[in-house]
Steps between C-alpha positions, in 0.01 A plus 500: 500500500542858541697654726322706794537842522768693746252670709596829607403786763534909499524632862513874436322794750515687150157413277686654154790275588339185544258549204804604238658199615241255401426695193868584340703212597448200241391220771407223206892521379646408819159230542392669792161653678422766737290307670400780779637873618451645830582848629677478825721221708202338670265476191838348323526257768170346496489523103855287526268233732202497288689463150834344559668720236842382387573888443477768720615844343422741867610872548700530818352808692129429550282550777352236747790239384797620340682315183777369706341308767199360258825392247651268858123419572471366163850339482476281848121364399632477161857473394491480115256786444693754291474809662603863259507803746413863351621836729530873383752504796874464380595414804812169499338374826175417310657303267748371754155358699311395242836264377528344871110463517516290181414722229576412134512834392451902575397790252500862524149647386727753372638297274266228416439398142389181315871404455574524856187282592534268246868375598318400850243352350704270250678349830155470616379287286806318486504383805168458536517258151814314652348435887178326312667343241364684185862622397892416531534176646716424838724282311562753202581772792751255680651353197463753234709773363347790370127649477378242820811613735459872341133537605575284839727773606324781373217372738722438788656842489174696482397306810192276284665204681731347700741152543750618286759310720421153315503644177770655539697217651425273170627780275812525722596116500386522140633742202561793752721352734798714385293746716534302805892570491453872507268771218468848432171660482403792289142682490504716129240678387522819280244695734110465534324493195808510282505108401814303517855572305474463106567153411869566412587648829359256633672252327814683590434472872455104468828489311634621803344304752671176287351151566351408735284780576129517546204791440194486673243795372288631755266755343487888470814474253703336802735184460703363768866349357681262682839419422785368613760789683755461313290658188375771741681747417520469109128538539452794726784665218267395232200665683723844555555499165155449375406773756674727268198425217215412800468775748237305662652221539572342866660255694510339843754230635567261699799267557650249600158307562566156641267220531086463507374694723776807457326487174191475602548822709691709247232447245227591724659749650657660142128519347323615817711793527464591113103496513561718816713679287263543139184629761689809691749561169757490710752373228635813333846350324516785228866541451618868399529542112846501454597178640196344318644713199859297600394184572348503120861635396685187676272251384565588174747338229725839564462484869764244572759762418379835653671687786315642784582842385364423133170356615461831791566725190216290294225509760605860587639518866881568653702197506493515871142590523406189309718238712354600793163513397500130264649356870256645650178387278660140407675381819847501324802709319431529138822323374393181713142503357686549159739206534218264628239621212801412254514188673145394442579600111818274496279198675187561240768495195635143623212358534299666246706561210787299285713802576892412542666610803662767281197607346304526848852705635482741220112523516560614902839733437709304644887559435523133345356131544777454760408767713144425448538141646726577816196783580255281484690204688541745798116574491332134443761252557505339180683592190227606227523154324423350812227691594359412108532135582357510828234669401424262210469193726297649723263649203481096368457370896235713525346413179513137580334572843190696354446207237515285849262699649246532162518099495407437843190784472401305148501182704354625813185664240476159386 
């Protein structure tokens, strides 16, 4: 049988806008309709009656019946509609209403392009495929790892439904229930239209998040990453440091998340203020060229053994000029963001390499293997041996659990 189409209105005072909608924007990829268009509020409202769309795209100044009140119209005689608000106004309390109103989404004219559209409309149809049954099923969301939790969340964050409290609960009690004792939350993105870090800074960043950790993608080049806190900071290092090759790349954080719904709100909460944040541009994280020029330098094989005054000579400033401006951009002195970036190195060589612990002290400048071990004692804990074991077992536990998990989704499919 095939599936029915996602009906869909325009509610637009502007004629050129409403007819370059249905023209430009593929409808038949996201199996969808415009069913009707109308040109103010009032027309929209009894065009919402007659046709029942599942979609309502509607401009928010109009006469007769502004966007805003035929959006809570729509949403009390209708609760799932999916409603996508358009303004030339960047105005925050817009947005702001539209959110508490139940809007799924809000786009500047300004700014609107296919791309932009067609990330709402994705979700759309989505949702719209999971509430009648033509896509992920409810098991696969509860149970699953993966795509059917990816595009659950997805949905749930760009407001295309609701009742993530039981989900979430199962995942808890389930594989994520190292969350419930206490996670760190990270929103990265490399800025709006940029895509997401290479695959081997990425790959870095996961090193340092460790096991168990967790990335949930959530469009426009965004993932969130949840770890556990004590791998925090390794990974906001390992994001300064790719900084240093990424201009564009940002981060938000927050920590120490505990339990469901502290999740629940941080997540919500995290993405809600970046799509705030990607309509007014309001995230300008350009760091000056000389400590992007430094950062580079540190990261480096030679970096590990640079003074402050070599690497202010390099980039071109005053040794005291350069201090107080690196603090000033990065949060922190230079020679602690040096000892902690030669940290992370130490930590990737253990795990990653069959380096000796003299080979990994000479590889770092340390005086000698000695001196290397006692410095990085009074930084982790652990001796570096230790650190190589631990991290071994906990590589092979986690191993173990994702065959667990594959067995019980191959039996479940069954």
């Amino acid at each position: 049988m095939a599936v029915p189409k996602i009906k869909v209105l325009i509610v637009d005072d502007e004629l050129i806008v409403r007819k370059g909608l249905r023209t430009t924007v593929p409808w038949e990829r996201y199996g969808m309709e415009v069913v009707a268009e109308a040109g103010n509020g009032l027309k929209g409202w009894d065009a919402f009656l007659a046709h029942g769309p599942d979609v309502v795209i509607t401009d928010i100044v109009m006469p007769k019946l502004n966007g805003l009140e035929l959006a809570r119209r729509i949403k009390q005689a209708e609760g799932d509609t999916q409603i996508l608000l358009l303004s030339c106004h960047e105005d925050f309390s817009y947005a702001q209403q539209g959110f508490r109103i139940g809007a799924s989404g809000y786009i500047l004219k300004t700014n609107m392009d296919e791309d932009e559209i067609g990330f709402y409309l994705n979700q759309f149809q989505e949702q719209y495929l999971q509430r009648t049954g033509g896509s992920v099923s409810r098991e696969a969301v509860i149970h699953g790892s993966g795509e059917a939790r990816q595009a659950y969340i997805g949905s749930w964050l760009g407001g295309f439904s609701v009742g993530i409290e039981e989900q979430a609960g199962q995942w808890f009690a389930e594989d994520w229930s190292w969350m419930g004792e206490g996670c760190f939350i990270l929103l990265i993105r490399c800025g709006e239209g940029s895509g997401m870090l290479d695959n081997g800074g990425w790959q870095e960043v996961l090193q340092a998040a460790g096991a168990p950790s967790e990335c949930i993608s959530c469009g426009k080049g965004r993932t969130f990453l949840v770890c556990k806190p004590i791998a925090a900071e390794r990974v906001i290092y390992r994001l300064k440091a790719l900084k240093g090759k990424q201009s564009k790349l940002i981060w938000r954080e927050q920590g120490l998340v505990s339990g469901i719904q502290a999740w629940i709100d941080a997540m919500l909460s995290m993405y809600r203020q970046d799509e705030l944040m990607i309509q007014y541009d309001l995230w300008d994280d350009t760091w000056p060229e000389a400590v992007m020029k430094a950062i580079g330098i540190v990261s480096s094989d030679r970096g590990s053994t640079l003074s402050v005054a070599e690497v202010a000579e390099e980039v071109g400033l005053s040794r005291s000029h350069f201090s107080t401006l690196f603090k000033r951009t990065v949060g922190e002195n230079f020679i602690d963001f040096q000892a902690k970036i030669k940290l992370h190195k130490a930590e990737h060589m253990l795990t990653g390499t069959l380096m000796s612990v003299s080979e990994i002290s000479d590889q770092l400048g340390m005086v000698d293997a000695g001196y290397f071990s006692k410095w990085f004692k009074r930084c982790t804990g652990i001796t570096p041996s230790q650190y190589r074991s631990v991290q071994h077992q906990d590589a092979i536990i986690e191993e173990k659990r994702g065959l667990q998990r594959h067995d019980q989704q191959q039996a479940t499919a069954e």
